[in-house]
Structure formats: C-alpha cells, structure tokens
Amino acid sequence: MGRTVNIAEDIKAVLHFYQSLGFDRLPIKTVTSKELRVTSKKKNKSFEPRTPNSELSSSRVTRHASRDKEAALAALREEIGDCQRCKLSKGRKNIVFGEGNPGAVLMFIGEAPGREEDIQARPFVGDAGKLLTRLIEKMGFKREEVYIGNIVKCRPPQNREPEEDEIRTCLPFIQRQVEIISPKVIVSLGRISAQTLIGTKTPISRLRGGFYEYKGIPLMPTFHPAYLLRNPKDKWLVWEDAQRVMERLKDK
Ligand code: SF4
C-alpha cells in the first residue's frame, strides 16, 4: 500500500513539474512491445522514481567560485568600461555584462539584451528570462549557480538581431568570459548564439539536439526562450536538449 502511495505521489510530482514548465500535455511517444521489453529490462537494474534531477544541484555545482575567476571577471568588466567600440553603444541604457557563479559548471549564452535587460543591466530578466529561469530550476540548479551571458552586451535598437560587425566587435568579451569560467557544458540560446559559437550558417532547427564543441567545451544549441514564448509547442524539444545536458554533466 505504501509503495502504491509513493508511486501516485511520484506521478503527481512529475505532472506538476511538466505543468510548471508550461506544458498542457505529456510527451508520450508510442513504443512497440519489443521496445517496451528492452526498456523494462534496462530499467529494472537501476530505476528509482524521483522528481527530475534533484541531485544534480548538490553534486555537480561548484558553489563557491574561486576568487581568481571572480577577480578575472571583474577585471574584464573594468576593461570593457563605458564601451563605445560598436554602434550598439548609441542606443543602450546599460551594458549587460552577464551574471552568475564565476565557477559555474553550466553556462547559458543568448543573443543580446532586450528592453528589460537594458533597463536592469541584467541578462534574461524579461518574460523570456523567466522562462529560462524555470528551465534552469527544472534542470536542478538555482539561477545563481549557473552563469548567463549574451553574444553582444548592448541592446540592439527595436530588438533587431545584432549585425555581423557588432557581433565581431563584442565577441571577444564573451569568449574571455567562457575562458575564465571554463564551464563543463555551454547551452547556446537561439540562432545567433549557436551560429556564432559554432561558426556555421546552419539553421538552429537543424543544429539543436546534438552536442558541438566550443574551445573544447561541449556546446548544446537550443531554441531561444523568446522563440518558445511564440512557439510553446517546441518547449518539448528544449526540454529534450536540457535532459541531454543534464546527462552530460553527470558524466563529467
Ligand atoms: S555591444 Fe559590446 S562592443 Fe558594442 S558597445 Fe556594447 S559592449 Fe561594446
């Protein structure tokens, strides 16, 4: 009886988890009876019902960043100063340097600050940011345990995409942040970030779902949270990418 109650609670927790990510149905795929038998055999060895990834936070996160990394990031911020190196400086209110744990094992790199980010001088704080924060938490991390940055640090006018000259000029800064933080896995958010870091023009719909390498670090491209706000049905795909990232972090 106790076991039945536990299973019911596990199912309830999983349903609640998917609901909190904004899903209104479960990602159930039809399996053949043969697949089912194989899966059952594998699972019998190690299956433990649990809410997704509850142990990652404590076992894989470097909670206290080294002072060296913190100092290196502070020095880089100082070097950027009141940057006027590209034309995005003209319309911005604030430079959005990036934030999070300098010793993070997981780093998210988006495209550019939006309106709210420009006002607050913080990355991913608007509606898309709230969705990203929910994803991070469902992956087993607190937002402050990961590091979040963008390819360019100033808001493009009318939220247009950053142009090639702007990306080229600003890119060394996020590259240095990656070098300093040296995460175990990078997740790039959206087309611009993935194409810039991988060095390709392949569409994001074809890039996502598999790992690439950026300076020796595994990089998982996935959709930008702003895209997900417009296309909520694709949240499943991002969750699949996130699960691959969680698996990779367990292996590290
Ligand atoms: S986007 Fe980057 S390079 Fe351009 S002004 Fe801002 S900080 Fe400088």
Short mmCIF file of C-alpha atoms and ligand atoms in Angstrom, two decimals:
data_model
loop_
_atom_site.label_atom_id
_atom_site.label_comp_id
_atom_site.label_asym_id
_atom_site.label_seq_id
_atom_site.Cartn_x
_atom_site.Cartn_y
_atom_site.Cartn_z
CA MET A 1 0.00 0.00 0.00
CA GLY A 2 2.85 2.38 0.97
CA ARG A 3 4.56 1.73 -2.37
CA THR A 4 1.27 2.49 -4.24
CA VAL A 5 1.00 5.81 -2.44
CA ASN A 6 4.63 6.62 -3.31
CA ILE A 7 4.08 5.89 -6.99
CA ALA A 8 0.97 8.10 -7.00
CA GLU A 9 2.99 10.89 -5.38
CA ASP A 10 5.82 10.44 -7.88
CA ILE A 11 3.36 10.69 -10.78
CA LYS A 12 1.80 13.77 -9.21
CA ALA A 13 5.24 15.40 -8.82
CA VAL A 14 6.17 14.68 -12.44
CA LEU A 15 2.83 16.04 -13.72
CA HIS A 16 3.26 19.15 -11.61
CA PHE A 17 6.79 19.54 -12.97
CA TYR A 18 5.65 19.45 -16.60
CA GLN A 19 2.77 21.80 -15.85
CA SER A 20 5.17 24.31 -14.27
CA LEU A 21 7.22 24.31 -17.48
CA GLY A 22 4.08 25.36 -19.32
CA PHE A 23 3.16 22.04 -20.93
CA ASP A 24 -0.50 21.17 -21.23
CA ARG A 25 0.03 17.53 -22.20
CA LEU A 26 2.65 14.84 -21.67
CA PRO A 27 5.41 13.99 -24.19
CA ILE A 28 4.20 10.42 -24.60
CA LYS A 29 5.59 8.55 -27.57
CA THR A 30 4.13 5.28 -28.78
CA VAL A 31 6.51 2.38 -28.16
CA THR A 32 6.36 -1.10 -29.58
CA SER A 33 6.03 -4.03 -27.23
CA LYS A 34 9.59 -5.03 -28.19
CA GLU A 35 10.93 -1.58 -27.21
CA LEU A 36 8.95 -1.83 -24.01
CA ARG A 37 10.53 -5.17 -23.10
CA VAL A 38 14.05 -3.86 -23.75
CA THR A 39 13.35 -0.68 -21.76
CA SER A 40 11.92 -2.65 -18.87
CA LYS A 41 14.97 -4.91 -18.70
CA LYS A 42 17.30 -1.93 -18.61
CA LYS A 43 15.24 -0.05 -16.08
CA ASN A 44 14.88 -2.99 -13.72
CA LYS A 45 18.55 -2.65 -12.86
CA SER A 46 18.56 0.95 -11.79
CA PHE A 47 15.12 2.58 -11.93
CA GLU A 48 14.38 4.79 -8.98
CA PRO A 49 11.30 7.00 -9.35
CA ARG A 50 12.18 10.55 -8.48
CA THR A 51 11.42 14.10 -9.47
CA PRO A 52 13.74 15.10 -12.31
CA ASN A 53 17.36 15.68 -11.49
CA SER A 54 17.05 16.54 -7.85
CA GLU A 55 20.61 15.50 -7.04
CA LEU A 56 22.47 17.50 -9.69
CA SER A 57 22.37 20.70 -7.75
CA SER A 58 24.37 19.45 -4.80
CA SER A 59 26.69 17.01 -6.55
CA ARG A 60 27.74 18.89 -9.66
CA VAL A 61 27.69 22.57 -8.89
CA THR A 62 30.77 24.37 -7.75
CA ARG A 63 29.04 26.52 -5.22
CA HIS A 64 31.88 28.80 -4.33
CA ALA A 65 33.65 30.32 -7.27
CA SER A 66 37.36 30.76 -6.94
CA ARG A 67 38.44 34.24 -6.09
CA ASP A 68 40.68 34.17 -9.17
CA LYS A 69 37.73 33.75 -11.52
CA GLU A 70 35.75 36.42 -9.75
CA ALA A 71 38.70 38.81 -9.95
CA ALA A 72 39.30 37.99 -13.62
CA LEU A 73 35.66 38.73 -14.46
CA ALA A 74 35.80 41.99 -12.51
CA ALA A 75 38.97 42.97 -14.41
CA LEU A 76 37.27 42.18 -17.72
CA ARG A 77 34.25 44.29 -16.76
CA GLU A 78 36.61 47.13 -15.93
CA GLU A 79 38.36 46.74 -19.28
CA ILE A 80 35.03 46.97 -21.12
CA GLY A 81 34.32 50.19 -19.24
CA ASP A 82 31.82 52.53 -20.87
CA CYS A 83 32.33 50.68 -24.14
CA GLN A 84 31.83 52.60 -27.37
CA ARG A 85 33.53 50.01 -29.55
CA CYS A 86 30.47 49.37 -31.75
CA LYS A 87 27.36 51.28 -32.79
CA LEU A 88 25.13 49.49 -30.27
CA SER A 89 26.58 51.84 -27.66
CA LYS A 90 24.47 54.65 -29.14
CA GLY A 91 21.05 53.42 -28.06
CA ARG A 92 21.74 51.40 -24.95
CA LYS A 93 21.00 52.42 -21.39
CA ASN A 94 23.30 49.86 -19.79
CA ILE A 95 25.94 47.33 -20.70
CA VAL A 96 24.68 43.88 -19.73
CA PHE A 97 27.87 42.13 -18.76
CA GLY A 98 26.41 38.79 -17.63
CA GLU A 99 25.81 37.32 -14.21
CA GLY A 100 26.00 34.19 -12.15
CA ASN A 101 28.50 31.94 -10.50
CA PRO A 102 32.07 32.53 -11.79
CA GLY A 103 32.76 28.86 -11.03
CA ALA A 104 29.63 27.58 -12.79
CA VAL A 105 29.67 24.18 -14.46
CA LEU A 106 26.85 25.27 -16.76
CA MET A 107 26.80 28.44 -18.85
CA PHE A 108 23.97 29.83 -20.99
CA ILE A 109 24.76 32.20 -23.85
CA GLY A 110 21.97 34.14 -25.51
CA GLU A 111 21.97 36.68 -28.27
CA ALA A 112 21.58 40.23 -26.96
CA PRO A 113 19.85 42.12 -24.15
CA GLY A 114 16.25 43.17 -24.67
CA ARG A 115 14.35 46.15 -23.29
CA GLU A 116 14.03 44.93 -19.70
CA GLU A 117 17.61 43.65 -19.62
CA ASP A 118 18.84 47.04 -20.89
CA ILE A 119 16.96 48.80 -18.10
CA GLN A 120 18.08 46.46 -15.32
CA ALA A 121 21.59 45.78 -16.68
CA ARG A 122 20.96 42.07 -16.12
CA PRO A 123 20.62 39.25 -18.68
CA PHE A 124 17.34 37.37 -19.20
CA VAL A 125 15.08 39.19 -16.76
CA GLY A 126 12.04 39.78 -19.01
CA ASP A 127 9.39 37.19 -19.87
CA ALA A 128 11.90 35.09 -21.82
CA GLY A 129 14.23 35.29 -18.83
CA LYS A 130 11.55 34.00 -16.51
CA LEU A 131 11.08 31.00 -18.80
CA LEU A 132 14.85 30.42 -18.85
CA THR A 133 14.96 30.62 -15.05
CA ARG A 134 12.21 27.98 -14.82
CA LEU A 135 14.16 25.72 -17.17
CA ILE A 136 17.36 26.17 -15.14
CA GLU A 137 15.49 25.27 -11.96
CA LYS A 138 13.92 22.22 -13.56
CA MET A 139 17.41 21.13 -14.55
CA GLY A 140 18.26 21.03 -10.85
CA PHE A 141 20.11 24.34 -10.48
CA LYS A 142 19.39 27.64 -8.88
CA ARG A 143 19.72 30.52 -11.31
CA GLU A 144 22.63 31.96 -9.34
CA GLU A 145 24.53 28.67 -9.63
CA VAL A 146 24.90 28.90 -13.42
CA TYR A 147 26.34 31.74 -15.49
CA ILE A 148 24.27 33.65 -18.06
CA GLY A 149 25.63 35.94 -20.77
CA ASN A 150 25.00 37.12 -24.32
CA ILE A 151 26.92 37.34 -27.58
CA VAL A 152 26.60 41.15 -27.54
CA LYS A 153 26.30 43.18 -24.37
CA CYS A 154 24.21 46.12 -25.55
CA ARG A 155 20.59 46.16 -26.71
CA PRO A 156 20.11 46.43 -30.46
CA PRO A 157 17.52 49.10 -31.41
CA GLN A 158 13.92 47.81 -31.62
CA ASN A 159 15.24 44.43 -30.53
CA ARG A 160 16.58 43.70 -34.00
CA GLU A 161 19.19 40.99 -34.37
CA PRO A 162 22.76 42.10 -33.78
CA GLU A 163 24.65 42.73 -37.02
CA GLU A 164 27.84 41.00 -38.05
CA ASP A 165 30.16 43.93 -37.27
CA GLU A 166 28.59 44.29 -33.81
CA ILE A 167 28.96 40.58 -33.11
CA ARG A 168 32.58 40.61 -34.31
CA THR A 169 33.43 43.57 -32.08
CA CYS A 170 31.77 42.27 -28.92
CA LEU A 171 32.54 38.56 -29.30
CA PRO A 172 35.98 38.64 -27.61
CA PHE A 173 34.28 39.62 -24.33
CA ILE A 174 32.01 36.59 -24.08
CA GLN A 175 34.91 34.44 -25.32
CA ARG A 176 37.01 35.68 -22.39
CA GLN A 177 34.12 35.03 -20.01
CA VAL A 178 33.95 31.43 -21.27
CA GLU A 179 37.72 31.06 -20.82
CA ILE A 180 37.58 32.43 -17.27
CA ILE A 181 34.52 30.47 -16.14
CA SER A 182 35.54 27.34 -18.04
CA PRO A 183 32.16 25.62 -17.66
CA LYS A 184 31.69 21.90 -18.24
CA VAL A 185 28.83 22.49 -20.67
CA ILE A 186 27.59 25.54 -22.61
CA VAL A 187 23.98 25.92 -23.76
CA SER A 188 23.59 28.41 -26.60
CA LEU A 189 20.16 30.01 -26.84
CA GLY A 190 18.86 30.81 -30.30
CA ARG A 191 20.20 31.01 -33.82
CA ILE A 192 22.67 33.88 -33.47
CA SER A 193 24.39 32.40 -30.44
CA ALA A 194 24.66 28.89 -31.91
CA GLN A 195 25.80 30.01 -35.35
CA THR A 196 28.36 32.43 -33.90
CA LEU A 197 29.90 29.99 -31.43
CA ILE A 198 29.88 27.00 -33.79
CA GLY A 199 30.89 29.06 -36.84
CA THR A 200 28.15 27.94 -39.21
CA LYS A 201 25.10 29.20 -41.06
CA THR A 202 23.10 26.01 -40.45
CA PRO A 203 19.58 26.81 -39.16
CA ILE A 204 19.01 26.39 -35.42
CA SER A 205 16.26 23.84 -36.12
CA ARG A 206 18.97 21.55 -37.53
CA LEU A 207 21.69 22.44 -35.03
CA ARG A 208 19.70 21.77 -31.88
CA GLY A 209 19.50 18.34 -30.33
CA GLY A 210 23.18 17.39 -30.52
CA PHE A 211 26.46 18.47 -28.95
CA TYR A 212 29.12 20.56 -30.67
CA GLU A 213 32.40 21.81 -29.27
CA TYR A 214 33.38 25.33 -28.42
CA LYS A 215 37.03 25.69 -27.41
CA GLY A 216 36.99 22.10 -26.17
CA ILE A 217 33.77 22.56 -24.17
CA PRO A 218 30.61 20.61 -25.13
CA LEU A 219 28.02 23.02 -26.51
CA MET A 220 24.33 22.24 -26.84
CA PRO A 221 22.42 24.61 -29.14
CA THR A 222 18.76 25.01 -28.37
CA PHE A 223 15.91 27.42 -29.09
CA HIS A 224 15.84 30.88 -27.53
CA PRO A 225 13.26 31.28 -24.74
CA ALA A 226 11.76 34.26 -26.63
CA TYR A 227 11.06 31.87 -29.52
CA LEU A 228 9.40 29.48 -27.09
CA LEU A 229 7.07 32.22 -25.91
CA ARG A 230 5.84 32.46 -29.51
CA ASN A 231 6.02 28.71 -30.17
CA PRO A 232 5.20 26.96 -26.89
CA LYS A 233 4.76 23.60 -28.61
CA ASP A 234 8.55 23.46 -29.07
CA LYS A 235 9.18 23.50 -25.32
CA TRP A 236 9.38 19.72 -25.58
CA LEU A 237 12.40 19.99 -27.83
CA VAL A 238 14.18 22.34 -25.45
CA TRP A 239 13.43 20.02 -22.56
CA GLU A 240 14.93 17.14 -24.56
CA ASP A 241 18.07 19.24 -25.12
CA ALA A 242 18.18 20.12 -21.43
CA GLN A 243 17.98 16.45 -20.49
CA ARG A 244 20.94 15.68 -22.74
CA VAL A 245 22.87 18.46 -20.99
CA MET A 246 22.00 17.03 -17.56
CA GLU A 247 23.20 13.60 -18.68
CA ARG A 248 26.47 15.10 -19.92
CA LEU A 249 27.02 16.90 -16.64
CA LYS A 250 26.52 13.64 -14.76
CA ASP A 251 29.28 12.06 -16.88
CA LYS A 252 31.75 14.84 -16.11
S1 SF4 B 1 27.81 45.64 -27.83
FE1 SF4 B 1 29.80 45.10 -26.96
S2 SF4 B 1 31.30 46.07 -28.32
FE2 SF4 B 1 29.32 47.03 -28.73
S3 SF4 B 1 29.30 48.84 -27.41
FE3 SF4 B 1 28.29 47.18 -26.28
S4 SF4 B 1 29.92 46.24 -25.04
FE4 SF4 B 1 30.90 47.49 -26.63
#
